[in-house]
Amino acid sequence: PDPEGERPEARDGIRCSLSSDSTLCKPLDEAFSLWKQLLEHPGVPEVRSPEQSLSSLQILAALYRLQGKPIQALESFLLLRSLYQRLGDRLGMANALCHIIRILLQLECPSQAQVFLEELDLCLGEDEGRD
């Protein structure tokens, strides 16, 4: 057992500061930067597993949203949309577009959201045309 004076208080484990926030975000930002570099070239990137790549981008976007970083989440969903588009996955692309639209509306950017809403409409229309 630790002596009484050496035990950390419970609130010490949940303290958060701006410096620790930026430290925690650094790996996310690095991952985003690597994905951005990988997806800046046309075509499907040569990765081990497209499914894992999609999952990684979904997690990246979700973590940014949980941290209250809507711009970074938006950028991550844009990368995700691009990868779904390259893979020809219309439903995945529609899902990414829904997230993009939601974030833009939360940021009070309705005209930008409208552009992606029109893209979503086209995307879903193309998918219905295949049935």
mmCIF file with all atom_site columns, C-alpha atoms in Angstrom:
data_model
loop_
_atom_site.group_PDB
_atom_site.id
_atom_site.type_symbol
_atom_site.label_atom_id
_atom_site.label_alt_id
_atom_site.label_comp_id
_atom_site.label_asym_id
_atom_site.label_entity_id
_atom_site.label_seq_id
_atom_site.pdbx_PDB_ins_code
_atom_site.Cartn_x
_atom_site.Cartn_y
_atom_site.Cartn_z
_atom_site.occupancy
_atom_site.B_iso_or_equiv
_atom_site.pdbx_formal_charge
_atom_site.auth_seq_id
_atom_site.auth_comp_id
_atom_site.auth_asym_id
_atom_site.auth_atom_id
_atom_site.pdbx_PDB_model_num
ATOM 1   C CA . PRO A 1 1   ? 0.000   0.000  0.000   1.00 0.00 ? 1   PRO A CA 1
ATOM 2   C CA . ASP A 1 2   ? 1.152   3.500  -0.830  1.00 0.00 ? 2   ASP A CA 1
ATOM 3   C CA . PRO A 1 3   ? 1.587   5.976  1.974   1.00 0.00 ? 3   PRO A CA 1
ATOM 4   C CA . GLU A 1 4   ? -1.312  8.386  2.242   1.00 0.00 ? 4   GLU A CA 1
ATOM 5   C CA . GLY A 1 5   ? 0.692   11.325 0.881   1.00 0.00 ? 5   GLY A CA 1
ATOM 6   C CA . GLU A 1 6   ? 1.670   9.547  -2.358  1.00 0.00 ? 6   GLU A CA 1
ATOM 7   C CA . ARG A 1 7   ? -1.766  8.529  -3.565  1.00 0.00 ? 7   ARG A CA 1
ATOM 8   C CA . PRO A 1 8   ? -3.038  10.759 -6.372  1.00 0.00 ? 8   PRO A CA 1
ATOM 9   C CA . GLU A 1 9   ? -6.436  12.314 -5.841  1.00 0.00 ? 9   GLU A CA 1
ATOM 10  C CA . ALA A 1 10  ? -9.261  11.113 -8.070  1.00 0.00 ? 10  ALA A CA 1
ATOM 11  C CA . ARG A 1 11  ? -9.698  14.498 -9.698  1.00 0.00 ? 11  ARG A CA 1
ATOM 12  C CA . ASP A 1 12  ? -6.047  14.458 -10.829 1.00 0.00 ? 12  ASP A CA 1
ATOM 13  C CA . GLY A 1 13  ? -6.946  11.703 -13.284 1.00 0.00 ? 13  GLY A CA 1
ATOM 14  C CA . ILE A 1 14  ? -9.600  13.773 -14.993 1.00 0.00 ? 14  ILE A CA 1
ATOM 15  C CA . ARG A 1 15  ? -7.887  17.146 -15.112 1.00 0.00 ? 15  ARG A CA 1
ATOM 16  C CA . CYS A 1 16  ? -7.527  18.563 -18.548 1.00 0.00 ? 16  CYS A CA 1
ATOM 17  C CA . SER A 1 17  ? -5.623  21.584 -19.719 1.00 0.00 ? 17  SER A CA 1
ATOM 18  C CA . LEU A 1 18  ? -5.009  23.183 -23.072 1.00 0.00 ? 18  LEU A CA 1
ATOM 19  C CA . SER A 1 19  ? -1.446  21.871 -23.133 1.00 0.00 ? 19  SER A CA 1
ATOM 20  C CA . SER A 1 20  ? -2.542  18.293 -22.476 1.00 0.00 ? 20  SER A CA 1
ATOM 21  C CA . ASP A 1 21  ? -5.347  18.716 -25.027 1.00 0.00 ? 21  ASP A CA 1
ATOM 22  C CA . SER A 1 22  ? -2.843  19.646 -27.726 1.00 0.00 ? 22  SER A CA 1
ATOM 23  C CA . THR A 1 23  ? -0.620  16.755 -26.648 1.00 0.00 ? 23  THR A CA 1
ATOM 24  C CA . LEU A 1 24  ? -3.539  14.338 -26.946 1.00 0.00 ? 24  LEU A CA 1
ATOM 25  C CA . CYS A 1 25  ? -4.508  15.747 -30.352 1.00 0.00 ? 25  CYS A CA 1
ATOM 26  C CA . LYS A 1 26  ? -1.023  15.487 -31.817 1.00 0.00 ? 26  LYS A CA 1
ATOM 27  C CA . PRO A 1 27  ? -1.331  11.797 -32.826 1.00 0.00 ? 27  PRO A CA 1
ATOM 28  C CA . LEU A 1 28  ? -4.745  12.495 -34.371 1.00 0.00 ? 28  LEU A CA 1
ATOM 29  C CA . ASP A 1 29  ? -3.378  15.451 -36.285 1.00 0.00 ? 29  ASP A CA 1
ATOM 30  C CA . GLU A 1 30  ? -0.432  13.361 -37.488 1.00 0.00 ? 30  GLU A CA 1
ATOM 31  C CA . ALA A 1 31  ? -2.780  10.576 -38.604 1.00 0.00 ? 31  ALA A CA 1
ATOM 32  C CA . PHE A 1 32  ? -4.945  13.107 -40.434 1.00 0.00 ? 32  PHE A CA 1
ATOM 33  C CA . SER A 1 33  ? -1.888  14.555 -42.153 1.00 0.00 ? 33  SER A CA 1
ATOM 34  C CA . LEU A 1 34  ? -0.763  11.108 -43.307 1.00 0.00 ? 34  LEU A CA 1
ATOM 35  C CA . TRP A 1 35  ? -4.245  10.263 -44.662 1.00 0.00 ? 35  TRP A CA 1
ATOM 36  C CA . LYS A 1 36  ? -4.397  13.603 -46.440 1.00 0.00 ? 36  LYS A CA 1
ATOM 37  C CA . GLN A 1 37  ? -1.035  12.926 -48.114 1.00 0.00 ? 37  GLN A CA 1
ATOM 38  C CA . LEU A 1 38  ? -2.110  9.421  -49.077 1.00 0.00 ? 38  LEU A CA 1
ATOM 39  C CA . LEU A 1 39  ? -5.389  10.595 -50.587 1.00 0.00 ? 39  LEU A CA 1
ATOM 40  C CA . GLU A 1 40  ? -4.116  13.666 -52.416 1.00 0.00 ? 40  GLU A CA 1
ATOM 41  C CA . HIS A 1 41  ? -3.168  11.476 -55.370 1.00 0.00 ? 41  HIS A CA 1
ATOM 42  C CA . PRO A 1 42  ? -5.906  10.231 -57.719 1.00 0.00 ? 42  PRO A CA 1
ATOM 43  C CA . GLY A 1 43  ? -7.081  6.649  -57.621 1.00 0.00 ? 43  GLY A CA 1
ATOM 44  C CA . VAL A 1 44  ? -7.436  4.160  -54.811 1.00 0.00 ? 44  VAL A CA 1
ATOM 45  C CA . PRO A 1 45  ? -4.386  4.235  -52.537 1.00 0.00 ? 45  PRO A CA 1
ATOM 46  C CA . GLU A 1 46  ? -2.447  1.020  -52.272 1.00 0.00 ? 46  GLU A CA 1
ATOM 47  C CA . VAL A 1 47  ? -3.172  -0.019 -48.722 1.00 0.00 ? 47  VAL A CA 1
ATOM 48  C CA . ARG A 1 48  ? -3.347  -3.391 -47.071 1.00 0.00 ? 48  ARG A CA 1
ATOM 49  C CA . SER A 1 49  ? -7.099  -3.264 -46.498 1.00 0.00 ? 49  SER A CA 1
ATOM 50  C CA . PRO A 1 50  ? -9.554  -0.673 -47.853 1.00 0.00 ? 50  PRO A CA 1
ATOM 51  C CA . GLU A 1 51  ? -12.006 -1.682 -45.106 1.00 0.00 ? 51  GLU A CA 1
ATOM 52  C CA . GLN A 1 52  ? -9.436  -0.913 -42.402 1.00 0.00 ? 52  GLN A CA 1
ATOM 53  C CA . SER A 1 53  ? -8.646  2.373  -44.106 1.00 0.00 ? 53  SER A CA 1
ATOM 54  C CA . LEU A 1 54  ? -12.313 3.344  -44.089 1.00 0.00 ? 54  LEU A CA 1
ATOM 55  C CA . SER A 1 55  ? -12.629 2.348  -40.437 1.00 0.00 ? 55  SER A CA 1
ATOM 56  C CA . SER A 1 56  ? -9.529  4.347  -39.525 1.00 0.00 ? 56  SER A CA 1
ATOM 57  C CA . LEU A 1 57  ? -10.914 7.478  -41.160 1.00 0.00 ? 57  LEU A CA 1
ATOM 58  C CA . GLN A 1 58  ? -14.303 6.965  -39.488 1.00 0.00 ? 58  GLN A CA 1
ATOM 59  C CA . ILE A 1 59  ? -12.627 6.661  -36.092 1.00 0.00 ? 59  ILE A CA 1
ATOM 60  C CA . LEU A 1 60  ? -10.462 9.709  -36.785 1.00 0.00 ? 60  LEU A CA 1
ATOM 61  C CA . ALA A 1 61  ? -13.524 11.811 -37.641 1.00 0.00 ? 61  ALA A CA 1
ATOM 62  C CA . ALA A 1 62  ? -15.467 10.497 -34.640 1.00 0.00 ? 62  ALA A CA 1
ATOM 63  C CA . LEU A 1 63  ? -12.611 11.299 -32.256 1.00 0.00 ? 63  LEU A CA 1
ATOM 64  C CA . TYR A 1 64  ? -12.375 14.845 -33.582 1.00 0.00 ? 64  TYR A CA 1
ATOM 65  C CA . ARG A 1 65  ? -16.137 15.240 -33.088 1.00 0.00 ? 65  ARG A CA 1
ATOM 66  C CA . LEU A 1 66  ? -15.911 13.911 -29.532 1.00 0.00 ? 66  LEU A CA 1
ATOM 67  C CA . GLN A 1 67  ? -13.162 16.416 -28.806 1.00 0.00 ? 67  GLN A CA 1
ATOM 68  C CA . GLY A 1 68  ? -15.365 19.243 -30.066 1.00 0.00 ? 68  GLY A CA 1
ATOM 69  C CA . LYS A 1 69  ? -13.209 19.931 -33.114 1.00 0.00 ? 69  LYS A CA 1
ATOM 70  C CA . PRO A 1 70  ? -15.796 20.248 -35.904 1.00 0.00 ? 70  PRO A CA 1
ATOM 71  C CA . ILE A 1 71  ? -13.438 21.617 -38.561 1.00 0.00 ? 71  ILE A CA 1
ATOM 72  C CA . GLN A 1 72  ? -11.042 18.690 -38.183 1.00 0.00 ? 72  GLN A CA 1
ATOM 73  C CA . ALA A 1 73  ? -14.001 16.277 -38.112 1.00 0.00 ? 73  ALA A CA 1
ATOM 74  C CA . LEU A 1 74  ? -15.340 17.892 -41.279 1.00 0.00 ? 74  LEU A CA 1
ATOM 75  C CA . GLU A 1 75  ? -11.982 17.539 -43.017 1.00 0.00 ? 75  GLU A CA 1
ATOM 76  C CA . SER A 1 76  ? -11.797 13.886 -41.936 1.00 0.00 ? 76  SER A CA 1
ATOM 77  C CA . PHE A 1 77  ? -15.280 13.170 -43.289 1.00 0.00 ? 77  PHE A CA 1
ATOM 78  C CA . LEU A 1 78  ? -14.286 14.855 -46.557 1.00 0.00 ? 78  LEU A CA 1
ATOM 79  C CA . LEU A 1 79  ? -11.341 12.449 -46.832 1.00 0.00 ? 79  LEU A CA 1
ATOM 80  C CA . LEU A 1 80  ? -13.659 9.570  -45.997 1.00 0.00 ? 80  LEU A CA 1
ATOM 81  C CA . ARG A 1 81  ? -16.093 10.688 -48.704 1.00 0.00 ? 81  ARG A CA 1
ATOM 82  C CA . SER A 1 82  ? -13.238 10.811 -51.198 1.00 0.00 ? 82  SER A CA 1
ATOM 83  C CA . LEU A 1 83  ? -12.125 7.277  -50.364 1.00 0.00 ? 83  LEU A CA 1
ATOM 84  C CA . TYR A 1 84  ? -15.679 5.908  -50.557 1.00 0.00 ? 84  TYR A CA 1
ATOM 85  C CA . GLN A 1 85  ? -16.058 7.623  -53.931 1.00 0.00 ? 85  GLN A CA 1
ATOM 86  C CA . ARG A 1 86  ? -12.835 6.077  -55.242 1.00 0.00 ? 86  ARG A CA 1
ATOM 87  C CA . LEU A 1 87  ? -13.961 2.652  -54.069 1.00 0.00 ? 87  LEU A CA 1
ATOM 88  C CA . GLY A 1 88  ? -17.345 3.103  -55.764 1.00 0.00 ? 88  GLY A CA 1
ATOM 89  C CA . ASP A 1 89  ? -19.241 2.703  -52.482 1.00 0.00 ? 89  ASP A CA 1
ATOM 90  C CA . ARG A 1 90  ? -22.255 4.973  -52.973 1.00 0.00 ? 90  ARG A CA 1
ATOM 91  C CA . LEU A 1 91  ? -23.922 4.168  -49.643 1.00 0.00 ? 91  LEU A CA 1
ATOM 92  C CA . GLY A 1 92  ? -20.708 4.786  -47.718 1.00 0.00 ? 92  GLY A CA 1
ATOM 93  C CA . MET A 1 93  ? -20.275 8.028  -49.606 1.00 0.00 ? 93  MET A CA 1
ATOM 94  C CA . ALA A 1 94  ? -23.865 8.999  -48.751 1.00 0.00 ? 94  ALA A CA 1
ATOM 95  C CA . ASN A 1 95  ? -23.172 8.302  -45.085 1.00 0.00 ? 95  ASN A CA 1
ATOM 96  C CA . ALA A 1 96  ? -20.062 10.501 -45.131 1.00 0.00 ? 96  ALA A CA 1
ATOM 97  C CA . LEU A 1 97  ? -22.039 13.239 -46.893 1.00 0.00 ? 97  LEU A CA 1
ATOM 98  C CA . CYS A 1 98  ? -24.702 13.100 -44.158 1.00 0.00 ? 98  CYS A CA 1
ATOM 99  C CA . HIS A 1 99  ? -22.012 13.690 -41.526 1.00 0.00 ? 99  HIS A CA 1
ATOM 100 C CA . ILE A 1 100 ? -20.538 16.559 -43.568 1.00 0.00 ? 100 ILE A CA 1
ATOM 101 C CA . ILE A 1 101 ? -23.953 18.188 -43.937 1.00 0.00 ? 101 ILE A CA 1
ATOM 102 C CA . ARG A 1 102 ? -24.701 17.805 -40.227 1.00 0.00 ? 102 ARG A CA 1
ATOM 103 C CA . ILE A 1 103 ? -21.418 19.435 -39.205 1.00 0.00 ? 103 ILE A CA 1
ATOM 104 C CA . LEU A 1 104 ? -21.891 22.304 -41.666 1.00 0.00 ? 104 LEU A CA 1
ATOM 105 C CA . LEU A 1 105 ? -25.389 22.937 -40.301 1.00 0.00 ? 105 LEU A CA 1
ATOM 106 C CA . GLN A 1 106 ? -24.032 22.883 -36.728 1.00 0.00 ? 106 GLN A CA 1
ATOM 107 C CA . LEU A 1 107 ? -21.437 25.431 -37.843 1.00 0.00 ? 107 LEU A CA 1
ATOM 108 C CA . GLU A 1 108 ? -24.307 27.517 -39.260 1.00 0.00 ? 108 GLU A CA 1
ATOM 109 C CA . CYS A 1 109 ? -23.124 27.186 -42.854 1.00 0.00 ? 109 CYS A CA 1
ATOM 110 C CA . PRO A 1 110 ? -26.384 26.347 -44.654 1.00 0.00 ? 110 PRO A CA 1
ATOM 111 C CA . SER A 1 111 ? -25.263 27.371 -48.138 1.00 0.00 ? 111 SER A CA 1
ATOM 112 C CA . GLN A 1 112 ? -22.226 25.065 -47.960 1.00 0.00 ? 112 GLN A CA 1
ATOM 113 C CA . ALA A 1 113 ? -24.428 22.306 -46.538 1.00 0.00 ? 113 ALA A CA 1
ATOM 114 C CA . GLN A 1 114 ? -26.792 22.773 -49.499 1.00 0.00 ? 114 GLN A CA 1
ATOM 115 C CA . VAL A 1 115 ? -23.968 21.967 -51.937 1.00 0.00 ? 115 VAL A CA 1
ATOM 116 C CA . PHE A 1 116 ? -23.324 18.647 -50.194 1.00 0.00 ? 116 PHE A CA 1
ATOM 117 C CA . LEU A 1 117 ? -27.059 17.993 -49.883 1.00 0.00 ? 117 LEU A CA 1
ATOM 118 C CA . GLU A 1 118 ? -27.332 18.243 -53.670 1.00 0.00 ? 118 GLU A CA 1
ATOM 119 C CA . GLU A 1 119 ? -24.380 15.861 -53.999 1.00 0.00 ? 119 GLU A CA 1
ATOM 120 C CA . LEU A 1 120 ? -26.118 13.488 -51.577 1.00 0.00 ? 120 LEU A CA 1
ATOM 121 C CA . ASP A 1 121 ? -29.276 13.637 -53.665 1.00 0.00 ? 121 ASP A CA 1
ATOM 122 C CA . LEU A 1 122 ? -27.294 12.751 -56.796 1.00 0.00 ? 122 LEU A CA 1
ATOM 123 C CA . CYS A 1 123 ? -25.448 9.984  -54.969 1.00 0.00 ? 123 CYS A CA 1
ATOM 124 C CA . LEU A 1 124 ? -28.649 8.390  -53.703 1.00 0.00 ? 124 LEU A CA 1
ATOM 125 C CA . GLY A 1 125 ? -30.309 8.849  -57.085 1.00 0.00 ? 125 GLY A CA 1
ATOM 126 C CA . GLU A 1 126 ? -27.472 6.974  -58.783 1.00 0.00 ? 126 GLU A CA 1
ATOM 127 C CA . ASP A 1 127 ? -27.727 4.183  -56.202 1.00 0.00 ? 127 ASP A CA 1
ATOM 128 C CA . GLU A 1 128 ? -31.505 3.861  -56.734 1.00 0.00 ? 128 GLU A CA 1
ATOM 129 C CA . GLY A 1 129 ? -30.927 3.718  -60.488 1.00 0.00 ? 129 GLY A CA 1
ATOM 130 C CA . ARG A 1 130 ? -28.907 0.523  -60.019 1.00 0.00 ? 130 ARG A CA 1
ATOM 131 C CA . ASP A 1 131 ? -31.780 -1.363 -58.363 1.00 0.00 ? 131 ASP A CA 1
#
